[in-house]
XYZ file of C-alpha atoms in Angstrom:
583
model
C 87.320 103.955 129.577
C 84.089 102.779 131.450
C 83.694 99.598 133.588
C 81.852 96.680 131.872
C 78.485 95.418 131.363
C 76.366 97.493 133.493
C 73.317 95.448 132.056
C 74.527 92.456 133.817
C 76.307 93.919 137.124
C 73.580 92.944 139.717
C 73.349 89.312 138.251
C 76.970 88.805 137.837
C 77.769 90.379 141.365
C 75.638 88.067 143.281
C 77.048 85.342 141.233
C 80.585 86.226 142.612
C 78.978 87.025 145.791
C 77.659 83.660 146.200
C 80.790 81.888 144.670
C 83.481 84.053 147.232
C 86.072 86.579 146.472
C 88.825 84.366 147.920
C 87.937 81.598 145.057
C 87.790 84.257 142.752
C 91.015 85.774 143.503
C 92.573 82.530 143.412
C 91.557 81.275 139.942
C 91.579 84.466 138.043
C 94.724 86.343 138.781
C 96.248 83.526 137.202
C 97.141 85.906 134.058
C 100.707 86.660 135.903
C 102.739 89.756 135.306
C 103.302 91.218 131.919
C 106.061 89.467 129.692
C 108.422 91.046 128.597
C 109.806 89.812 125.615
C 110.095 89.374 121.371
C 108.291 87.888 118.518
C 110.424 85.239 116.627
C 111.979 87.206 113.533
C 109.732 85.927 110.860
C 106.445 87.106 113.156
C 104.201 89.425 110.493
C 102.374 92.400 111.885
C 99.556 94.166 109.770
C 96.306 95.829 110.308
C 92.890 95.043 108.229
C 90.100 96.196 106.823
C 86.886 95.054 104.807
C 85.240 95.785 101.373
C 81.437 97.423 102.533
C 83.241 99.341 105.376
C 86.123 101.221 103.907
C 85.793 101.334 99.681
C 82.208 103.693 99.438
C 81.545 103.921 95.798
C 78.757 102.011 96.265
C 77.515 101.829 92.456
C 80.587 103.234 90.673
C 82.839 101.708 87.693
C 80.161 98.864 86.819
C 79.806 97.385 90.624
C 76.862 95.768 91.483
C 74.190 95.871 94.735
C 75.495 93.915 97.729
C 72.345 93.068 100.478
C 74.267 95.570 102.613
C 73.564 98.191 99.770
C 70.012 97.104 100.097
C 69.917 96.686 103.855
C 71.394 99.824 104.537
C 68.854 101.771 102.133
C 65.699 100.477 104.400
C 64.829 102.777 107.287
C 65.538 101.585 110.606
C 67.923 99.045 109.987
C 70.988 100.909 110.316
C 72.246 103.777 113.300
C 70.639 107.335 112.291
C 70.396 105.445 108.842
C 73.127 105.533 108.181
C 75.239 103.618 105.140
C 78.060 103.290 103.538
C 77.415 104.291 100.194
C 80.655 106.622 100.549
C 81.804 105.621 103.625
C 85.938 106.036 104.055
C 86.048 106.305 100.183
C 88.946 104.059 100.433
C 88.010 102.602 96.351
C 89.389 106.295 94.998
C 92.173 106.193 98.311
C 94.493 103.819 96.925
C 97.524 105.673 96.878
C 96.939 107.798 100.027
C 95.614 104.953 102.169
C 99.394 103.141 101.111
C 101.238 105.940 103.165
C 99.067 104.976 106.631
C 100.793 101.207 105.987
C 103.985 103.004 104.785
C 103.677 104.782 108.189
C 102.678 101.925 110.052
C 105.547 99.696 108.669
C 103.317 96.576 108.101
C 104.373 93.259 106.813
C 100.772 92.556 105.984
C 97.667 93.902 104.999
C 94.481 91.971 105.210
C 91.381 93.479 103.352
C 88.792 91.732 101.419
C 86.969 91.568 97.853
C 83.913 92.756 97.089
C 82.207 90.113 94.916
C 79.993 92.143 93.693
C 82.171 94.538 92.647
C 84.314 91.763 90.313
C 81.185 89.940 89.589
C 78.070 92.647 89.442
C 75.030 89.800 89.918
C 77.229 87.120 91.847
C 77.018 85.092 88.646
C 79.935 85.226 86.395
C 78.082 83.821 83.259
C 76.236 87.026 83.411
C 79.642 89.078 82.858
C 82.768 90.421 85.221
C 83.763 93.829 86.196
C 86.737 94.642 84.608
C 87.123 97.757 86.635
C 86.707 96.116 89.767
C 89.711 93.768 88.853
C 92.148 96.535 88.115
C 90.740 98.464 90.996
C 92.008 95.225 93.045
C 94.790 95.009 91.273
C 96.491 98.003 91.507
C 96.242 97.745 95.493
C 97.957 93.702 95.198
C 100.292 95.798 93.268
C 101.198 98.873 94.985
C 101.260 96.676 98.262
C 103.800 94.074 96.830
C 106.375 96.964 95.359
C 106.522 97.815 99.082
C 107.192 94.462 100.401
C 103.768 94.413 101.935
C 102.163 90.848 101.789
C 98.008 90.936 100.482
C 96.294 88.879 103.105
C 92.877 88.159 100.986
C 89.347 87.613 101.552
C 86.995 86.603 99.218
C 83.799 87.479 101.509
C 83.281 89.690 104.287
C 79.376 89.704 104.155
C 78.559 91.254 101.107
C 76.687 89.042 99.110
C 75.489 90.222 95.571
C 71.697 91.192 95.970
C 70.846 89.279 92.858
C 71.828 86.344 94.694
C 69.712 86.932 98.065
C 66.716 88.153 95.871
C 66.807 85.073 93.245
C 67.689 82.797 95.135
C 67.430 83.327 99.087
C 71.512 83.725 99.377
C 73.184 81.634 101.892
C 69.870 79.619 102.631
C 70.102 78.104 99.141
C 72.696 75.646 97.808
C 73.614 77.042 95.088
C 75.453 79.529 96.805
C 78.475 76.579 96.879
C 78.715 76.616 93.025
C 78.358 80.623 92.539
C 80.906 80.878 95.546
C 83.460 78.633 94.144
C 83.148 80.251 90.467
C 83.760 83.480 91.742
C 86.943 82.335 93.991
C 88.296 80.306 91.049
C 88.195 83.972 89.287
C 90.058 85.541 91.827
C 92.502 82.604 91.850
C 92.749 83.025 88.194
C 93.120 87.407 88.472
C 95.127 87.416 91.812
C 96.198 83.979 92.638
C 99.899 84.606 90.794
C 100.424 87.353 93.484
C 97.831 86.458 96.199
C 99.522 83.458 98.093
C 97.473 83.622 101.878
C 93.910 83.538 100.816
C 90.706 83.553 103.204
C 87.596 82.274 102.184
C 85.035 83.753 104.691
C 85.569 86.216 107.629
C 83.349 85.535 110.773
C 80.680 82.918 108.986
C 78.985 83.214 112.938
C 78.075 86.553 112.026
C 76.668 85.990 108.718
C 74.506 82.648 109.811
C 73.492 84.130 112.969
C 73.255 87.822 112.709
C 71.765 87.724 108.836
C 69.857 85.105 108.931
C 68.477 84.396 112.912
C 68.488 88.190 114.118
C 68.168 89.742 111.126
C 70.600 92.068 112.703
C 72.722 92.127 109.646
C 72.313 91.808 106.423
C 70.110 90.440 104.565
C 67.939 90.761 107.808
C 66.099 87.605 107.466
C 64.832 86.125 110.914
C 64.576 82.601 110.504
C 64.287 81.888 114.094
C 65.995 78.181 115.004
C 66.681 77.456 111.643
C 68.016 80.269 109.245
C 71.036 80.364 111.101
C 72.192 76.567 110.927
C 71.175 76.185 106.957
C 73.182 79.118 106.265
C 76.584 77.765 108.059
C 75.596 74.328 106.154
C 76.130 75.944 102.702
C 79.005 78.371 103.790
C 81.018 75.127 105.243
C 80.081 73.611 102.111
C 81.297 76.141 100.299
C 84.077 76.581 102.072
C 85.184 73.414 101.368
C 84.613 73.388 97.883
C 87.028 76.176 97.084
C 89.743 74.385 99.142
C 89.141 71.175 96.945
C 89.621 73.770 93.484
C 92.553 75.621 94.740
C 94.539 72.210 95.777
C 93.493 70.401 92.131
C 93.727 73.733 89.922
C 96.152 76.393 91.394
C 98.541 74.993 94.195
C 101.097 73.900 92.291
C 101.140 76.586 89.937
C 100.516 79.560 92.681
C 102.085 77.929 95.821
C 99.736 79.553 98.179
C 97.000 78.897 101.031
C 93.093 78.496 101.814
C 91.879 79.358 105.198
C 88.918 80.714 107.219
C 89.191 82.982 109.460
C 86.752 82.696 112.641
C 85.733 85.195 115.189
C 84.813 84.174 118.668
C 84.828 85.091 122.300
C 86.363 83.181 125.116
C 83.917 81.929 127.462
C 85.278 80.909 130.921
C 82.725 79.366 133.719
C 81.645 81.748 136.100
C 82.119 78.772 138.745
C 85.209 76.547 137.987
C 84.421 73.689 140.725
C 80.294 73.777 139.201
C 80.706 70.876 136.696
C 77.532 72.506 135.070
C 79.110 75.834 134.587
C 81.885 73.992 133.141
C 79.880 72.672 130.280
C 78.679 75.533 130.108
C 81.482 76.938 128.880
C 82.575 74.505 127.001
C 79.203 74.804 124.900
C 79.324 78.026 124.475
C 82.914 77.707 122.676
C 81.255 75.070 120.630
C 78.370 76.597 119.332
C 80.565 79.694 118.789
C 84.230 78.644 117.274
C 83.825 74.646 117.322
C 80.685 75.287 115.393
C 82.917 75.696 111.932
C 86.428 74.720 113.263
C 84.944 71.255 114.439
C 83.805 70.265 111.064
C 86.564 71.640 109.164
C 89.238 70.311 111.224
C 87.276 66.742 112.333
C 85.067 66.609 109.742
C 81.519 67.376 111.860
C 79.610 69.617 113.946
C 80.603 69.104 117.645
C 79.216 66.387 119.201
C 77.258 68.368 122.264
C 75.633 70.421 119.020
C 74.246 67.480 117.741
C 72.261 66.295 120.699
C 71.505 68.940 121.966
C 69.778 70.452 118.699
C 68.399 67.175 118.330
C 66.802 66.365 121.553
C 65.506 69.883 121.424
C 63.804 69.579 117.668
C 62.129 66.466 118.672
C 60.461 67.618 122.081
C 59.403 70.494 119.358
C 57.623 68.001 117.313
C 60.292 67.656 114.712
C 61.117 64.523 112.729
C 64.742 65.726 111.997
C 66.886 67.980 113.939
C 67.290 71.509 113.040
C 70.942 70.860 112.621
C 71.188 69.805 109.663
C 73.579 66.802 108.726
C 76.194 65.492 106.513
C 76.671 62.411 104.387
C 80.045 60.631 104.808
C 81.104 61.779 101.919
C 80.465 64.880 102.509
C 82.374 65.054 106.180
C 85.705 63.099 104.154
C 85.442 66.013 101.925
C 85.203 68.347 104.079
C 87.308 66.895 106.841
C 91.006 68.978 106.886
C 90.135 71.818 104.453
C 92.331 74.318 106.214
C 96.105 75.010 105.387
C 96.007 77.666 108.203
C 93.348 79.375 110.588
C 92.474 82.841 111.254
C 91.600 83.513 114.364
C 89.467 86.944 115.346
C 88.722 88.013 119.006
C 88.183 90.775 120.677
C 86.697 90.393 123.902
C 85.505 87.427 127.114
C 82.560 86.424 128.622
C 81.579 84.564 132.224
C 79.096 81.330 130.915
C 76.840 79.748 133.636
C 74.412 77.139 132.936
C 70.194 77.623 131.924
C 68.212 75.824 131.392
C 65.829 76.745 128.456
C 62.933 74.141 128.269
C 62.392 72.838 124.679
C 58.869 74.633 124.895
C 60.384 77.817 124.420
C 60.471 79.325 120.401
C 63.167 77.353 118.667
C 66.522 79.951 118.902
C 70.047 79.555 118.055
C 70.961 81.347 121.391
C 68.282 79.331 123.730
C 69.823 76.200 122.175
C 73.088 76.538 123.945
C 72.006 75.853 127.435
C 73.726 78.959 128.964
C 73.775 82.684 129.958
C 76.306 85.093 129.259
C 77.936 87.268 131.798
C 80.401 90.009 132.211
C 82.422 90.817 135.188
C 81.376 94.929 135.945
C 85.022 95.599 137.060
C 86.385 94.738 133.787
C 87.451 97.689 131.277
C 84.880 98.743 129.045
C 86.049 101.490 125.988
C 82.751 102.683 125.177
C 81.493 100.264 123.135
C 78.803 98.279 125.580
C 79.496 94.803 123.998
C 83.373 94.818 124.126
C 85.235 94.590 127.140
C 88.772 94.562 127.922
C 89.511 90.500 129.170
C 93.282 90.195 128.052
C 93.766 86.748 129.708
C 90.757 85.482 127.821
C 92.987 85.855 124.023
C 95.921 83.353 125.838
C 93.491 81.229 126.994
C 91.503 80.689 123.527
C 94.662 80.234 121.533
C 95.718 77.628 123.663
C 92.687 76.212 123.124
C 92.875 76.200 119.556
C 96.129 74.613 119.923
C 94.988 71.752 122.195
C 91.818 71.319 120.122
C 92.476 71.515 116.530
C 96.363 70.007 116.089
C 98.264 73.303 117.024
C 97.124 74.636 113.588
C 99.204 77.865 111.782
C 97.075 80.481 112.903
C 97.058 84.028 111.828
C 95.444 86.323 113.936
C 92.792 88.579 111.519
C 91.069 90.863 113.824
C 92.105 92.033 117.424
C 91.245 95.306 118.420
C 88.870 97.711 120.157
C 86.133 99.982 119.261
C 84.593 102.779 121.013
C 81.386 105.531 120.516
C 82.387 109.200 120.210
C 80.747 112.479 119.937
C 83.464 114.250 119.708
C 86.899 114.506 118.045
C 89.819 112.063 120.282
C 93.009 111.343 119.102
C 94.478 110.724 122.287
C 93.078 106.547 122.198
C 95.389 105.648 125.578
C 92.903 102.884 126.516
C 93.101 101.471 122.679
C 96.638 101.739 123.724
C 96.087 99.987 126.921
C 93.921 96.976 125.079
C 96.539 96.690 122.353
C 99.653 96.310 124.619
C 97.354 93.549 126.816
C 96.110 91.109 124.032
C 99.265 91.201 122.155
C 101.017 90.580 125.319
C 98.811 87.008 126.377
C 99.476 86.367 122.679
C 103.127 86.514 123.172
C 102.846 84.190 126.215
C 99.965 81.930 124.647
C 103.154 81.535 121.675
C 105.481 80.644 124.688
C 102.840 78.190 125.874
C 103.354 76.672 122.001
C 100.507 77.917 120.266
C 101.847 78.419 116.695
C 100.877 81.737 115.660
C 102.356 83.529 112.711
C 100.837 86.914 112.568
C 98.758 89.550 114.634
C 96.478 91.749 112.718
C 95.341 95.289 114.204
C 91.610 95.739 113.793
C 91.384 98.236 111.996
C 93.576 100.157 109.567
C 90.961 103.262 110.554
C 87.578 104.695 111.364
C 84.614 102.681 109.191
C 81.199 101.929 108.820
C 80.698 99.677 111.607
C 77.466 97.512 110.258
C 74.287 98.299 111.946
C 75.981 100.774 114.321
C 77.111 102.760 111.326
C 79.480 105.329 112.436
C 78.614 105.425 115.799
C 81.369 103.945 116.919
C 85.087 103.820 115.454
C 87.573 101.196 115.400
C 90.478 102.518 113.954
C 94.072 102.698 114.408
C 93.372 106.082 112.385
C 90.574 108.598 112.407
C 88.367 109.592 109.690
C 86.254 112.675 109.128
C 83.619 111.044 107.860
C 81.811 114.849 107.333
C 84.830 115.948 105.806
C 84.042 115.854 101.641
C 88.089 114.492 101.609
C 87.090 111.860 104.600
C 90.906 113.090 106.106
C 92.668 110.358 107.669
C 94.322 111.427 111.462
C 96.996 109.220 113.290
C 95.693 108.590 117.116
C 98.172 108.256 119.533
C 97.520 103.988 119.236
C 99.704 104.497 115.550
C 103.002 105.583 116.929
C 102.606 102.685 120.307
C 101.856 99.936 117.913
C 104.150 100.980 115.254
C 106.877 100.740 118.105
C 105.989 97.518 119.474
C 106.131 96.477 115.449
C 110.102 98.297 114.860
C 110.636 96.044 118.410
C 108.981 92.739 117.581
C 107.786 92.755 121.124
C 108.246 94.554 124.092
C 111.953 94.414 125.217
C 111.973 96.010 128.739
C 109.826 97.919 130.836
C 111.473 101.392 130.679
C 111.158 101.766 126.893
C 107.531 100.283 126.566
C 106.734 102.660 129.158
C 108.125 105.415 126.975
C 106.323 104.623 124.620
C 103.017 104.689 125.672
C 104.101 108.610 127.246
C 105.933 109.583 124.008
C 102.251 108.405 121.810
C 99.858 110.056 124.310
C 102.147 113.127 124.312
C 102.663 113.421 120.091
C 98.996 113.077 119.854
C 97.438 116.455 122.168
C 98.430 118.905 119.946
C 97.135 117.297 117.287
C 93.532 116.695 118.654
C 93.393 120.101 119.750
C 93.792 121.365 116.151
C 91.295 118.633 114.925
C 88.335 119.752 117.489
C 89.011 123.443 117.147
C 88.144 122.439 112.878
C 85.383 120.459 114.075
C 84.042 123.365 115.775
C 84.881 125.505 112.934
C 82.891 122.354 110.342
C 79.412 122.380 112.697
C 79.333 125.683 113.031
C 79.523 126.176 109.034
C 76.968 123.289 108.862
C 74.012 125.468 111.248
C 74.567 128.580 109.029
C 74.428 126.125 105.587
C 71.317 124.339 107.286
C 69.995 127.970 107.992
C 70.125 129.397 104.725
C 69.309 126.483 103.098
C 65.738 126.769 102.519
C 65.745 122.873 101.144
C 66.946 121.585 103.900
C 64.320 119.226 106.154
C 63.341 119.951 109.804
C 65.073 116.063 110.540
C 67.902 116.715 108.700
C 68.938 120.064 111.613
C 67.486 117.174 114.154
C 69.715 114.535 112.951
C 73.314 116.589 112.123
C 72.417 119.224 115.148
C 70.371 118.911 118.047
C 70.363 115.211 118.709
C 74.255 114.999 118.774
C 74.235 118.755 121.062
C 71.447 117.293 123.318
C 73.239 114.042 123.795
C 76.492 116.468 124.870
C 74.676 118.289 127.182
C 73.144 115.359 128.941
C 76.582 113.913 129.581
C 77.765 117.465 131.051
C 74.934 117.260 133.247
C 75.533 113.778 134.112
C 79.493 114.623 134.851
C 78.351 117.691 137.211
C 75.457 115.372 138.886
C 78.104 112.995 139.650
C 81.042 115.153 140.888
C 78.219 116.616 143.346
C 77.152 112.766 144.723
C 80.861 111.801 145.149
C 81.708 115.299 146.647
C 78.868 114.797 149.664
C 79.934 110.683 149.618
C 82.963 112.489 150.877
């Protein structure tokens, strides 16, 4: 585990410098000790996963082109180009993947549908995927027989390509109707099984990252626009299905409609600077009040509004970039949420900047603020995550203050990092996992009314645009490995503890626990790098002989991973010599 945000360190540290370590002391080691303590009894655990990054098959049994088909396929847009045409290979899995939640001893599995493998174009006059149904609903199947409750989504960013390429995707209305034809479907297929349903997973992601970035998928790059337009139609859409499910399936199917929505925490970097205070507060806004606003209230949050506004017009624009909703529109869409998932992962320090409206219109310059990242927080690898515990308490409590104390299920919590090598041994995922579920447990004492945690993820996937450069999962995967061979890492056996538990009853056994995973997991990784070894060295001699095989494929599979190696060796040695004549 590294220390955070080295890009930010010198900014953040003169920040604090100028602020003083006594206030800083004072207002952030308010987290307390660690609470020791239980769940209520009818608390579900599970772990998730999503369509594009686990299922691979990418154009088997009838299934149609998502954009992240098509965006992966384009050089450059993806980690050593990476895709996930096969990826986990979790669609021909089924059975095998069942015994990691057997092992695991879930009450809950959250995964999500792949629309375009139910409906191949998106549009379901122009014919459904019969395999794809029974593909979906032999896993609703196989979970239920094993008391194991389907937590569904209907879209975790992969939109049918016919869509984006007819008709722009999410920039285009008619994304609402398409949407709610292919939920009402699933309702139909899955609904008399299916009772916790989620519409969309992280919307911020797909408005800002597919269509302002064009980071994701479809990789537009509408700059100060795309990005608002395509959360319009999602809400929309959002809403729509909501409105079908309560008139057409409720009754019948007895089950729920949610959203689940993905932010950070941000907490001012100066508490008693009313400035940084806003701050903060806008950065939660434009993040999580951005879609929980509206849906719960019935509108985008006010400071949104104004400030888009005011912006657009010292642009030159007649209308704000924001765009706006009727009254009907806001009473329709007003309360469209019979529970609320909440994903988070990681924190950031918010100050206030000012970005003058002459800048290029931005969803990021919008907000008014900088991001920041204290450099003695945790870091596992994975430069954009760090470890800020305290931060998950104090957004749920937010929620809960906010939004009505909604029912909340928590659908993603959980820490990535980058390897080069084969580790089983995950103590810091153990170390992340035992913190966050930990301020959850006290944010529920605080009130918050939280129902379930979800572990993100089940195992190793294709992690979007980093591909599979980094790995999230509670199990790893040899992706190289023709069989894609699922491993337990020593974060199975701690979380299915704290899971047999409910909690974490005293310090003595959690403490155990953590030595009893790190201990069952050594042997293990030592057999699973000696294959490794064992694997590349098979793949040299097969790229040797191989008289087809390209100059970049050796560069990509060989030398650039052994050259990366031997620059952190050198780095390790470098630095053991510095500290030794520090000494």
């Amino acid at each position: 585990m590294k220390i955070c945000g080295l890009w930010v360190v010198h900014v953040l540290t003169l920040a604090f410098f100028a602020w003083g370590d006594d206030n800083i002391q004072q207002t952030r080691n308010d987290r307390g000790t660690f609470y020791y303590g239980t769940f209520p009894s009818s608390f579900s655990w599970g772990v998730g996963s999503s369509a594009y990054q686990i299922e691979g098959a990418w154009d088997s049994d009838g299934k149609g082109e998502s954009i992240w088909d098509v965006f992966t396929h384009r050089k450059g847009k993806v980690f050593m180009n990476q895709t996930g045409d096969s990826t986990c290979d979790g669609y021909n899995k089924v059975k095998e993947d069942f015994e990691l939640l057997k092992e695991l001893k879930v009450s809950h599995y959250r995964f999500s549908l792949s629309w375009p493998r139910i409906i191949p174009t998106g549009i379901q006059a122009e014919g459904i995927n019969e395999k794809g149904i029974k593909y979906y609903n032999d896993l609703i199947n196989i979970l239920l027989q094993n008391k194991i409750t389907p937590l569904v989504t209907l879209y975790h960013w992969d939109l049918p390509q016919k869509l984006q390429g007819r008709y722009g995707g999410w920039q285009n209305i008619s994304m609402v109707t398409y949407f709610n034809d292919y939920a009402n479907l699933c309702f139909e297929r899955f609904g008399d099984r299916v009772k916790h349903w989620i519409t969309f997973n992280c919307p911020w992601s797909v408005a800002v990252h597919g269509y302002e970035t064009g980071k994701h998928a479809p990789g537009m790059k509408l700059m100060g626009t795309g990005a608002y337009k395509a959360a319009h139609h999602m809400i929309k859409a959002h809403a729509q299905v909501w409105h079908s499910y309560n008139k057409n399936w409720r009754i019948k199917q007895q089950g729920m409609v949610g959203i689940s929505l993905t932010t950070e925490w941000g907490e001012p970097v100066d508490i008693s600077n009313q400035k940084d205070i806003e701050a903060a507060d806008r950065f939660i806004q434009f993040h999580l009040g951005w879609f929980a606003n509206t849906l719960y209230n019935g509108d985008y949050p006010q400071i949104m509004k104004e400030l888009i506004g005011q912006k657009s017009a010292h642009q030159g624009l007649r209308v704000s970039r924001l765009p706006t909703f009727t009254s009907q529109e806001k009473s329709y869409i007003k309360g469209t949420v019979d529970f609320l998932g909440i994903g988070h992962f990681t924190t950031r320090y918010i100050t206030s900047r000012n970005y003058p409206s002459t800048h290029s219109p931005s969803f990021y310059t919008d907000r008014d603020l900088t991001e920041l990242v204290d450099p003695r927080w945790p870091e596992p690898e994975s430069n954009w995550l760090c470890s800020v515990p305290w931060g998950f308490r104090r957004l749920l409590n937010y929620v809960k203050t906010h939004y009505g104390n909604p029912m909340v299920f928590v659908t993603e919590n959980g820490a990535s990092e980058k390897m080069q090598c084969v580790e089983l041994c995950d103590e810091w995922r153990i170390q992340y996992l035992k913190g966050y579920i930990n301020e959850m447990l006290k944010a529920m004492k605080d009130g918050a009314n939280v129902q379930g945690y979800t572990a993100w993820s089940l195992m190793d996937m294709f992690e979007w645009d980093d591909g599979f450069s980094e790995r999230s999962g509670l199990f790893y995967v040899e992706f190289q490995n023709k069989n894609k061979s699922r491993y337990p890492k020593a974060s199975v056996p701690f979380f299915k503890r704290i899971i047999a538990a409910n909690g974490f009853p005293n310090p003595r056994e959690v403490e155990n626990w953590q030595r009893k995973s790190i201990e069952t997991c050594s042997t293990m990784n030592q057999l699973l790098a000696a294959e490794e070894q064992r694997n590349t060295a098979a793949n040299i001699l097969r790229l040797i002989h191989d008289p087809l095989t390209t100059h970049m494929e050796m560069v990509t599979e060989i030398v650039v991973p052994t050259v990366f190696t031997i620059c952190i060796l050198i780095s390790a040695v470098l630095l053991m010599i510095l500290l030794r004549r520090q000494s």
